[in-house]
Short mmCIF file of C-alpha atoms in Angstrom, two decimals:
data_model
loop_
_atom_site.label_atom_id
_atom_site.label_comp_id
_atom_site.label_asym_id
_atom_site.label_seq_id
_atom_site.Cartn_x
_atom_site.Cartn_y
_atom_site.Cartn_z
CA MET A 836 -43.00 -97.37 -97.67
CA THR A 837 -42.45 -97.97 -93.95
CA LEU A 838 -42.69 -95.49 -91.07
CA ILE A 839 -39.32 -95.21 -89.35
CA HIS A 840 -39.26 -91.75 -87.73
CA LEU A 841 -42.26 -90.34 -85.86
CA LEU A 842 -41.29 -86.71 -85.19
CA PHE A 843 -44.23 -84.80 -83.71
CA ASP A 844 -42.26 -82.83 -81.11
CA GLY A 845 -43.08 -79.21 -80.30
CA ASN A 846 -46.70 -79.19 -81.50
CA LYS A 847 -50.05 -78.78 -79.71
CA PHE A 848 -51.33 -82.34 -79.67
CA THR A 849 -53.74 -83.22 -76.86
CA GLY A 850 -55.45 -86.38 -75.65
CA ASP A 851 -54.06 -89.87 -75.19
CA ILE A 852 -51.24 -91.55 -77.08
CA PRO A 853 -53.13 -94.02 -79.32
CA ASP A 854 -52.70 -97.72 -78.58
CA SER A 855 -52.20 -98.32 -82.30
CA LEU A 856 -48.76 -96.71 -82.05
CA GLY A 857 -47.51 -99.89 -80.39
CA PHE A 858 -48.24 -101.87 -83.56
CA VAL A 859 -45.97 -99.80 -85.84
CA SER A 860 -43.11 -102.25 -85.48
CA THR A 861 -40.84 -100.46 -87.99
CA LEU A 862 -40.41 -97.34 -85.83
CA GLU A 863 -36.87 -96.39 -84.82
CA VAL A 864 -37.43 -92.87 -83.45
CA VAL A 865 -40.46 -91.64 -81.48
CA ARG A 866 -40.53 -87.96 -80.50
CA LEU A 867 -43.76 -86.70 -78.98
CA ASP A 868 -42.14 -84.29 -76.53
CA ARG A 869 -43.34 -80.72 -75.90
CA ASN A 870 -47.03 -81.34 -76.55
CA SER A 871 -50.04 -81.54 -74.21
CA LEU A 872 -50.60 -85.28 -74.32
CA SER A 873 -52.33 -86.86 -71.32
CA GLY A 874 -53.32 -90.26 -69.97
CA PRO A 875 -51.11 -93.30 -69.44
CA VAL A 876 -48.43 -94.45 -71.86
CA PRO A 877 -49.80 -97.47 -73.82
CA ALA A 878 -48.31 -100.69 -72.47
CA ASN A 879 -47.74 -102.05 -75.98
CA LEU A 880 -45.17 -99.32 -76.64
CA ASN A 881 -42.82 -101.85 -75.08
CA ASN A 882 -43.27 -103.96 -78.25
CA LEU A 883 -41.39 -101.42 -80.38
CA THR A 884 -38.15 -103.35 -80.30
CA LYS A 885 -36.45 -101.31 -83.05
CA VAL A 886 -36.82 -97.93 -81.34
CA ASN A 887 -33.52 -96.30 -80.43
CA GLU A 888 -34.89 -92.94 -79.25
CA LEU A 889 -38.02 -92.37 -77.18
CA ASN A 890 -38.79 -88.82 -76.07
CA LEU A 891 -42.09 -88.17 -74.27
CA ALA A 892 -40.87 -85.23 -72.16
CA ASN A 893 -42.90 -82.14 -71.28
CA ASN A 894 -46.41 -83.51 -71.62
CA GLN A 895 -49.14 -84.27 -69.08
CA LEU A 896 -48.83 -88.04 -69.11
CA ASN A 897 -49.87 -89.94 -65.98
CA GLY A 898 -50.29 -93.45 -64.68
CA PRO A 899 -47.35 -95.80 -64.01
CA LEU A 900 -43.88 -95.09 -65.34
CA PRO A 901 -43.80 -97.06 -68.63
CA ASN A 902 -42.07 -100.42 -68.76
CA LEU A 903 -39.45 -100.21 -71.53
CA SER A 904 -37.64 -103.47 -70.85
CA GLY A 905 -38.55 -104.86 -74.29
CA MET A 906 -36.92 -101.97 -76.16
CA THR A 907 -33.54 -103.65 -76.29
CA LEU A 908 -32.15 -101.23 -78.88
CA LEU A 909 -33.18 -98.15 -76.93
CA ASN A 910 -30.33 -95.69 -76.88
CA TYR A 911 -31.88 -92.44 -75.64
CA VAL A 912 -34.91 -91.99 -73.40
CA ASP A 913 -36.40 -88.80 -71.96
CA LEU A 914 -39.59 -88.98 -69.88
CA SER A 915 -39.10 -85.67 -68.04
CA ASN A 916 -41.77 -83.33 -66.70
CA ASN A 917 -44.86 -85.52 -66.70
CA THR A 918 -47.06 -86.60 -63.77
CA PHE A 919 -46.37 -90.33 -63.55
CA ASP A 920 -47.19 -92.20 -60.36
CA PRO A 921 -44.39 -92.13 -57.74
CA SER A 922 -42.00 -95.00 -58.46
CA PRO A 923 -38.63 -96.43 -57.41
CA SER A 924 -35.99 -97.06 -60.05
CA PRO A 925 -37.29 -99.72 -62.48
CA GLN A 926 -34.96 -102.51 -63.55
CA TRP A 927 -34.91 -101.44 -67.17
CA PHE A 928 -32.72 -98.48 -66.09
CA TRP A 929 -29.71 -100.83 -66.01
CA LYS A 930 -30.88 -103.77 -68.13
CA LEU A 931 -31.12 -102.03 -71.52
CA PRO A 932 -27.79 -102.96 -73.18
CA GLN A 933 -27.63 -100.04 -75.64
CA LEU A 934 -28.79 -97.22 -73.33
CA SER A 935 -26.49 -94.18 -73.54
CA ALA A 936 -28.72 -91.39 -72.17
CA LEU A 937 -31.26 -91.74 -69.35
CA ILE A 938 -33.13 -88.48 -68.70
CA ILE A 939 -36.11 -88.23 -66.36
CA GLN A 940 -36.31 -84.84 -64.67
CA SER A 941 -39.19 -84.22 -62.24
CA GLY A 942 -40.39 -87.79 -62.76
CA ARG A 943 -41.53 -88.46 -59.15
CA LEU A 944 -38.87 -91.14 -58.70
CA TYR A 945 -37.81 -92.02 -55.15
CA GLY A 946 -35.68 -94.40 -53.06
CA THR A 947 -32.06 -95.34 -53.45
CA VAL A 948 -30.15 -95.55 -56.74
CA PRO A 949 -28.61 -98.97 -57.45
CA MET A 950 -24.88 -98.93 -58.19
CA LYS A 951 -25.41 -101.24 -61.17
CA LEU A 952 -27.02 -98.33 -63.04
CA PHE A 953 -23.63 -96.69 -63.54
CA SER A 954 -21.92 -99.80 -64.90
CA SER A 955 -24.01 -100.12 -68.08
CA PRO A 956 -21.33 -100.32 -70.81
CA GLN A 957 -22.81 -97.78 -73.25
CA LEU A 958 -24.06 -95.26 -70.67
CA GLN A 959 -22.90 -91.67 -71.24
CA GLN A 960 -25.46 -89.49 -69.43
CA VAL A 961 -27.68 -89.93 -66.37
CA ILE A 962 -29.85 -86.86 -65.71
CA LEU A 963 -32.40 -87.48 -62.95
CA ASP A 964 -32.84 -84.01 -61.47
CA GLY A 965 -35.84 -82.92 -59.42
CA ASN A 966 -36.82 -86.32 -58.04
CA ALA A 967 -36.87 -87.72 -54.50
CA PHE A 968 -33.89 -90.10 -54.46
CA ASN A 969 -32.36 -90.30 -50.98
CA GLY A 970 -29.74 -91.98 -48.84
CA THR A 971 -26.22 -92.29 -50.20
CA LEU A 972 -25.40 -91.88 -53.87
CA ASP A 973 -22.74 -94.51 -54.56
CA LEU A 974 -21.44 -94.78 -58.12
CA GLY A 975 -19.67 -98.06 -57.29
CA ARG A 976 -16.37 -99.34 -58.59
CA SER A 977 -17.44 -100.58 -62.03
CA ILE A 978 -18.31 -97.26 -63.60
CA SER A 979 -18.80 -97.27 -67.36
CA SER A 980 -15.81 -95.82 -69.19
CA GLU A 981 -18.25 -93.92 -71.42
CA LEU A 982 -20.01 -92.13 -68.55
CA SER A 983 -19.37 -88.37 -68.66
CA MET A 984 -22.40 -86.79 -66.94
CA VAL A 985 -24.22 -87.75 -63.74
CA SER A 986 -26.76 -85.19 -62.55
CA PHE A 987 -29.03 -85.62 -59.52
CA LYS A 988 -29.70 -81.99 -58.71
CA ASP A 989 -32.58 -81.21 -56.33
CA ASN A 990 -32.96 -84.68 -54.80
CA ASP A 991 -32.57 -85.76 -51.13
CA PHE A 992 -29.11 -87.38 -50.96
CA SER A 993 -27.45 -86.99 -47.59
CA SER A 994 -24.05 -88.37 -48.67
CA VAL A 995 -22.10 -89.38 -51.76
CA THR A 996 -19.40 -91.93 -52.58
CA VAL A 997 -17.33 -91.46 -55.74
CA THR A 998 -14.11 -93.25 -56.60
CA SER A 999 -11.19 -91.68 -58.45
CA SER A 1000 -11.97 -93.83 -61.51
CA TYR A 1001 -14.79 -91.44 -62.43
CA ASN A 1002 -13.53 -88.21 -64.02
CA GLY A 1003 -16.75 -86.94 -65.55
CA THR A 1004 -19.20 -84.35 -64.24
CA LEU A 1005 -21.20 -84.96 -61.06
CA ALA A 1006 -23.96 -82.44 -60.27
CA LEU A 1007 -25.64 -82.57 -56.85
CA ALA A 1008 -26.66 -78.96 -56.19
CA GLY A 1009 -29.86 -78.74 -54.17
CA ASN A 1010 -29.25 -81.95 -52.15
CA PRO A 1011 -28.79 -82.02 -48.35
CA VAL A 1012 -25.23 -83.27 -48.82
CA CYS A 1013 -24.35 -79.87 -50.26
CA ASP A 1014 -25.49 -78.13 -47.08
CA HIS A 1015 -22.48 -79.68 -45.34
CA LEU A 1016 -20.05 -79.51 -48.28
CA PRO A 1017 -21.02 -76.33 -50.15
CA ASN A 1018 -17.59 -75.74 -51.69
CA THR A 1019 -17.16 -79.10 -53.37
CA ALA A 1020 -17.17 -79.20 -57.17
CA TYR A 1021 -20.32 -81.30 -57.44
CA CYS A 1022 -22.30 -78.73 -55.42
CA ASN A 1023 -21.43 -75.95 -57.86
CA VAL A 1024 -24.59 -74.97 -59.76
CA THR A 1025 -22.68 -73.61 -62.78
CA GLN A 1026 -20.42 -76.59 -63.47
CA HIS A 1027 -20.35 -77.98 -67.00
CA ALA A 1028 -19.29 -81.21 -68.63
CA PRO A 1029 -15.51 -81.34 -69.12
CA SER A 1030 -15.56 -82.66 -72.67
CA ARG A 1031 -14.98 -80.08 -75.39
CA ALA A 1032 -17.12 -79.98 -78.50
CA TYR A 1033 -15.55 -81.51 -81.59
CA THR A 1034 -14.05 -79.24 -84.24
CA THR A 1035 -12.22 -80.40 -87.39
CA SER A 1036 -8.50 -80.10 -86.82
CA LEU A 1037 -6.44 -77.51 -88.71
CA VAL A 1038 -3.26 -78.39 -86.86
CA LYS A 1039 -1.34 -79.08 -90.09
CA CYS A 1040 -2.16 -75.63 -91.48
CA PHE A 1041 -0.45 -72.34 -90.69
CA SER A 1042 -2.22 -69.98 -88.30
CA GLY A 1043 -2.91 -67.15 -90.75
CA ALA A 1044 -6.30 -65.51 -91.16
CA CYS A 1045 -8.49 -65.67 -94.27
CA PRO A 1046 -10.29 -62.68 -95.86
CA PRO A 1047 -13.98 -62.05 -95.07
CA GLU A 1048 -16.41 -64.76 -96.27
CA GLN A 1049 -13.49 -67.17 -96.75
CA SER A 1050 -12.35 -70.02 -94.48
CA MET A 1051 -9.32 -72.27 -94.36
CA SER A 1052 -9.78 -75.63 -96.01
CA PRO A 1053 -8.55 -78.55 -93.87
CA GLN A 1054 -7.68 -80.34 -97.10
CA SER A 1055 -5.51 -77.72 -98.87
CA CYS A 1056 -4.81 -75.30 -95.99
CA GLY A 1057 -5.74 -72.53 -98.43
CA CYS A 1058 -8.47 -69.93 -98.13
CA ALA A 1059 -11.65 -70.55 -100.10
CA TYR A 1060 -15.37 -69.81 -100.17
CA PRO A 1061 -17.04 -72.87 -98.57
CA TYR A 1062 -20.63 -73.94 -99.07
CA GLN A 1063 -21.87 -73.90 -95.50
CA GLY A 1064 -24.90 -74.25 -93.28
CA VAL A 1065 -26.21 -75.97 -90.17
CA MET A 1066 -27.26 -79.60 -89.85
CA TYR A 1067 -29.91 -80.24 -87.19
CA PHE A 1068 -29.88 -83.84 -85.99
CA ARG A 1069 -33.22 -84.54 -84.32
CA ALA A 1070 -32.48 -87.87 -82.67
CA PRO A 1071 -28.77 -88.76 -82.49
CA PHE A 1072 -27.85 -92.02 -80.79
CA PHE A 1073 -25.14 -90.36 -78.67
CA ALA A 1074 -24.95 -87.35 -76.37
CA ASP A 1075 -21.21 -86.62 -76.27
CA VAL A 1076 -20.49 -83.63 -78.55
CA GLY A 1077 -16.78 -84.36 -78.15
CA ASN A 1078 -17.12 -87.80 -79.77
CA GLY A 1079 -14.35 -87.53 -82.35
CA THR A 1080 -14.96 -90.97 -83.84
CA ALA A 1081 -18.60 -90.19 -84.70
CA PHE A 1082 -17.91 -86.76 -86.18
CA GLN A 1083 -14.95 -87.97 -88.24
CA GLU A 1084 -17.22 -90.65 -89.67
CA LEU A 1085 -19.70 -87.91 -90.59
CA GLU A 1086 -16.93 -85.91 -92.30
CA SER A 1087 -15.90 -88.92 -94.35
CA LYS A 1088 -19.50 -89.69 -95.34
CA LEU A 1089 -20.07 -86.07 -96.42
CA TRP A 1090 -17.07 -85.82 -98.75
CA THR A 1091 -17.67 -89.31 -100.16
CA LYS A 1092 -21.40 -89.07 -100.88
CA LEU A 1093 -21.28 -85.42 -102.00
CA GLU A 1094 -18.37 -86.19 -104.38
CA LEU A 1095 -15.87 -83.83 -102.74
CA SER A 1096 -12.14 -84.20 -102.26
CA PRO A 1097 -11.14 -86.25 -99.20
CA GLY A 1098 -10.56 -83.98 -96.23
CA SER A 1099 -12.55 -81.06 -97.68
CA VAL A 1100 -15.19 -81.02 -94.91
CA ALA A 1101 -15.01 -79.01 -91.69
CA LEU A 1102 -17.35 -79.43 -88.72
CA GLN A 1103 -17.52 -76.89 -85.91
CA ASP A 1104 -18.88 -76.64 -82.36
CA PRO A 1105 -21.75 -79.16 -82.15
CA PHE A 1106 -24.18 -78.59 -79.30
CA PHE A 1107 -27.69 -79.54 -78.18
CA ASN A 1108 -30.22 -76.73 -78.47
CA SER A 1109 -33.38 -76.14 -76.42
CA ASP A 1110 -35.31 -78.60 -78.64
CA SER A 1111 -32.79 -81.38 -77.87
CA TYR A 1112 -31.57 -81.23 -81.47
CA MET A 1113 -27.84 -81.46 -82.07
CA GLN A 1114 -26.68 -78.52 -84.20
CA VAL A 1115 -23.49 -78.83 -86.23
CA GLN A 1116 -21.94 -76.07 -88.34
CA VAL A 1117 -20.81 -77.62 -91.66
CA LYS A 1118 -18.38 -76.17 -94.21
CA LEU A 1119 -17.73 -77.89 -97.56
CA PHE A 1120 -14.74 -76.72 -99.58
CA PRO A 1121 -14.17 -76.67 -103.37
CA SER A 1122 -11.14 -78.52 -104.75
CA GLY A 1123 -10.51 -76.79 -108.09
CA GLY A 1124 -10.26 -73.19 -106.92
CA PRO A 1125 -11.66 -70.75 -104.38
CA TYR A 1126 -15.29 -71.15 -105.49
CA PHE A 1127 -17.86 -73.79 -106.26
CA ASN A 1128 -19.71 -73.20 -109.52
CA ARG A 1129 -23.48 -72.84 -109.60
CA THR A 1130 -24.07 -76.40 -110.76
CA GLU A 1131 -22.04 -77.80 -107.86
CA VAL A 1132 -23.85 -75.63 -105.31
CA MET A 1133 -27.24 -76.69 -106.68
CA ARG A 1134 -26.27 -80.37 -106.56
CA ILE A 1135 -24.86 -80.24 -103.01
CA GLY A 1136 -27.72 -78.11 -101.75
CA PHE A 1137 -30.30 -80.50 -103.23
CA ASP A 1138 -28.66 -83.56 -101.69
CA LEU A 1139 -28.58 -81.98 -98.22
CA SER A 1140 -31.86 -80.05 -98.21
CA ASN A 1141 -33.87 -82.95 -99.65
CA GLN A 1142 -32.06 -85.48 -97.43
CA THR A 1143 -30.77 -87.48 -100.38
CA PHE A 1144 -27.56 -87.54 -98.37
CA LYS A 1145 -27.79 -90.07 -95.54
CA PRO A 1146 -25.52 -89.51 -92.52
CA PRO A 1147 -24.13 -92.37 -90.45
CA LYS A 1148 -26.95 -94.20 -88.67
CA GLU A 1149 -25.98 -92.99 -85.20
CA PHE A 1150 -26.81 -89.40 -86.18
CA GLY A 1151 -30.46 -90.21 -86.91
CA PRO A 1152 -32.84 -87.98 -88.91
CA TYR A 1153 -31.78 -84.44 -89.77
CA TYR A 1154 -32.56 -81.31 -91.73
CA PHE A 1155 -30.18 -78.75 -93.24
CA ILE A 1156 -30.34 -74.95 -93.39
CA ALA A 1157 -27.89 -73.48 -95.91
CA SER A 1158 -26.26 -70.05 -95.88
CA PRO A 1159 -26.31 -67.92 -99.07
CA TYR A 1160 -23.33 -68.73 -101.27
CA PRO A 1161 -21.07 -65.81 -102.37
CA PHE A 1162 -20.69 -66.53 -106.10
CA PRO A 1163 -17.85 -64.68 -107.91
CA ASP A 1164 -20.20 -62.19 -109.64
CA ARG A 1165 -21.09 -60.85 -106.23
CA ASN A 1166 -17.46 -59.99 -105.59
CA VAL A 1167 -16.50 -58.01 -108.73
CA PRO A 1168 -14.23 -55.10 -107.68
CA ALA A 1169 -15.95 -51.72 -107.72
CA SER A 1170 -13.17 -50.20 -109.89
CA LYS A 1171 -14.28 -52.30 -112.88
CA SER A 1172 -17.83 -51.10 -112.59
CA LYS A 1173 -16.68 -47.48 -112.36
CA GLY A 1174 -14.41 -47.96 -115.37
CA ALA A 1175 -17.27 -49.35 -117.39
CA ILE A 1176 -19.47 -46.42 -116.43
CA ILE A 1177 -16.77 -43.89 -117.35
CA GLY A 1178 -16.22 -45.61 -120.71
CA ILE A 1179 -19.92 -45.51 -121.52
CA ALA A 1180 -20.13 -41.85 -120.53
CA VAL A 1181 -17.12 -40.88 -122.69
CA GLY A 1182 -18.50 -42.84 -125.62
CA CYS A 1183 -21.86 -41.13 -125.34
CA GLY A 1184 -20.13 -37.75 -125.17
CA VAL A 1185 -18.14 -38.39 -128.33
CA LEU A 1186 -21.29 -39.58 -130.10
CA VAL A 1187 -23.16 -36.38 -129.16
CA ILE A 1188 -20.29 -34.20 -130.39
CA ALA A 1189 -20.13 -36.13 -133.65
CA LEU A 1190 -23.87 -35.74 -134.21
CA VAL A 1191 -23.74 -31.99 -133.49
CA GLY A 1192 -20.80 -31.59 -135.91
CA ALA A 1193 -22.64 -33.53 -138.59
CA ALA A 1194 -25.71 -31.33 -138.15
CA VAL A 1195 -23.67 -28.11 -138.41
CA TYR A 1196 -21.87 -29.42 -141.50
CA ALA A 1197 -25.17 -30.38 -143.17
CA LEU A 1198 -26.68 -26.95 -142.46
CA THR A 1199 -23.61 -25.17 -143.88
CA GLN A 1200 -23.68 -27.24 -147.03
CA ARG A 1201 -27.40 -26.56 -147.50
CA ARG A 1202 -26.88 -22.81 -147.29
CA ARG A 1203 -24.05 -22.97 -149.82
CA ALA A 1204 -26.25 -24.92 -152.21
CA GLN A 1205 -29.08 -22.42 -151.91
CA LYS A 1206 -26.71 -19.50 -152.57
CA ALA A 1207 -25.26 -21.19 -155.65
CA THR A 1208 -28.76 -21.83 -157.00
CA GLU A 1209 -29.75 -18.20 -156.58
CA GLU A 1210 -26.62 -17.01 -158.37
CA LEU A 1211 -27.14 -19.34 -161.32
CA GLY A 1212 -30.82 -18.59 -161.73
CA GLY A 1213 -30.63 -14.81 -161.30
CA PRO A 1214 -30.44 -13.60 -165.04
CA PHE A 1215 -33.43 -15.67 -166.22
#
């Protein structure tokens, strides 16, 4: 057994992060966010070269901003809302080759932002709100094609330079530059990322509606009762919920490993919740009719709930919450039940009448027998 995922987020841990954590070289995910941890981040955390997600946000950590330059596989980092020493942008911001999400809100960062930050090839999100960056924000001319969100709200930028090659979201509300240009899109507080959340396509199916509790299968385009629930991914390697390639890979893995028909999986509206978990609505469709049988539901539910099913690596650890399944016996028409009740009632009525008739007949026969006996025995 080796420890791969350390998921202690959202608890009430206090005190320092132990130095011994830096010796657990097998770790790939470290989530200690939303606790009350204090003290400096151990320097040997930089030795965890297999970690792809590090989340230490919303604690009371202090001391210098940690050096993460040795975490060459780091994909997602969030150090927000701690009390680190004031610091300019460290070089690891743009030197980590796999970094896709850099999030440090209220991190006491200051100075100018180097243009090279925005050219990292895998970078998708930069969220550095509530710091003290100043001067001109210049995204440069070599902007990563993957970059979709740049947010520097509530900093001290006096000007901004953005080329037409960047078509993602830029959020600068709360900066001095917005005092002079209040009507520009990047000064709008309510703006959102332009990418739409992924949903399995039903474009080949007709646009009719299914009855209650049923959904349209993307595989057969017919209505059926899917086995459904929500998958909570606690440390995905990517932040773009419109990433069709990743979600189509998840669909394929689900129908293959759960022994379903190809194309019989539907994913809907992934989003990141307040715990930074990615929620995905999952629907799995039967292939031999409108329902799964009980054995199939038990098998699929076991594989998902006990994490026997392993998603693609970029989705990270997960858990699954299933919805109750509407088996056929829960959908028997009411007319059959009423018919059965009426039949039982009529049968009982006939039985009562027959028993009363039998009793009357027996009493009549008894009286006749007594009368005959009296007549025969009278002369003696």
